[in-house]
């Protein structure tokens, strides 16, 4: 009887170990958040894929050019991005991050604070993880 209990527990622990957060993808996520808050064009260019699209919860859609322009002009300012919890799924050179985030900032002079469920798709390009 004890062995019957031990086997499912062992299988569950192995499955949990297989889902450990990928450190490179995790680091890329935090670097992107820091780049958005600090408005670092150099870091954003490194982490944003040329074909990236941000789909916002209000229906607003931005491509990479619009993201960089809106940040550089001050139309969009991220004051803070805090990730409460996240889960990474990775398959070769692709990764998906599902997370709960609290985001504070300003759009066109109007402050906002949102709690969002975020899905990000990342691709490894030339040994760098980029948001696609």
CSV table of C-alpha atoms in Angstrom, one decimal, residues 62-123:
chain,number,residue,atom,x,y,z
A,62,UNK,CA,1.1,48.7,-31.0
A,63,UNK,CA,3.9,47.4,-33.3
A,64,UNK,CA,7.5,47.8,-32.4
A,65,UNK,CA,7.8,51.2,-34.1
A,66,UNK,CA,4.8,52.6,-32.2
A,67,UNK,CA,6.0,51.2,-28.9
A,68,UNK,CA,9.4,52.9,-29.2
A,69,UNK,CA,7.8,56.2,-30.5
A,70,UNK,CA,5.2,56.3,-27.8
A,71,UNK,CA,7.8,55.7,-25.1
A,72,UNK,CA,10.3,58.2,-26.5
A,73,UNK,CA,7.7,61.0,-26.8
A,74,UNK,CA,6.3,60.4,-23.3
A,75,UNK,CA,2.9,59.5,-24.7
A,76,UNK,CA,3.2,56.2,-22.8
A,77,UNK,CA,5.2,56.0,-19.6
A,78,UNK,CA,5.5,52.9,-17.5
A,79,UNK,CA,6.1,53.8,-13.9
A,80,UNK,CA,6.2,50.2,-12.6
A,81,UNK,CA,5.6,46.6,-13.7
A,82,UNK,CA,5.3,44.1,-11.0
A,83,UNK,CA,4.9,40.4,-11.8
A,84,UNK,CA,3.1,38.6,-9.0
A,85,UNK,CA,3.3,35.1,-10.4
A,86,UNK,CA,4.3,33.5,-13.7
A,87,UNK,CA,4.6,30.2,-15.5
A,88,UNK,CA,7.0,29.5,-18.3
A,89,UNK,CA,6.4,26.9,-21.0
A,90,UNK,CA,9.4,26.3,-23.4
A,91,UNK,CA,9.8,24.3,-26.5
A,92,UNK,CA,13.2,24.6,-28.2
A,93,UNK,CA,13.6,28.2,-29.4
A,94,UNK,CA,10.0,29.3,-28.3
A,95,UNK,CA,8.7,30.1,-24.9
A,96,UNK,CA,5.4,31.3,-23.5
A,97,UNK,CA,5.0,33.2,-20.2
A,98,UNK,CA,1.7,33.4,-18.5
A,99,UNK,CA,1.7,35.9,-15.7
A,100,UNK,CA,-0.3,38.2,-13.4
A,101,UNK,CA,1.1,41.7,-13.4
A,102,UNK,CA,0.3,45.0,-11.8
A,103,UNK,CA,1.2,47.8,-14.2
A,104,UNK,CA,1.3,51.6,-13.3
A,105,UNK,CA,1.9,54.3,-15.8
A,106,UNK,CA,0.6,57.2,-17.8
A,107,UNK,CA,-1.0,57.3,-21.2
A,108,UNK,CA,-1.4,60.8,-22.8
A,109,UNK,CA,-1.1,62.4,-19.4
A,110,UNK,CA,-3.7,60.1,-17.7
A,111,UNK,CA,-2.5,57.9,-14.9
A,112,UNK,CA,-3.5,54.2,-14.9
A,113,UNK,CA,-3.0,51.2,-12.6
A,114,UNK,CA,-4.1,47.8,-13.9
A,115,UNK,CA,-3.9,44.2,-12.7
A,116,UNK,CA,-3.5,42.1,-15.8
A,117,UNK,CA,-3.2,38.5,-16.9
A,118,UNK,CA,-0.5,38.6,-19.5
A,119,UNK,CA,0.5,36.1,-22.2
A,120,UNK,CA,3.9,36.6,-23.8
A,121,UNK,CA,5.4,34.7,-26.7
A,122,UNK,CA,9.2,34.7,-26.8
A,123,UNK,CA,11.6,33.5,-29.5
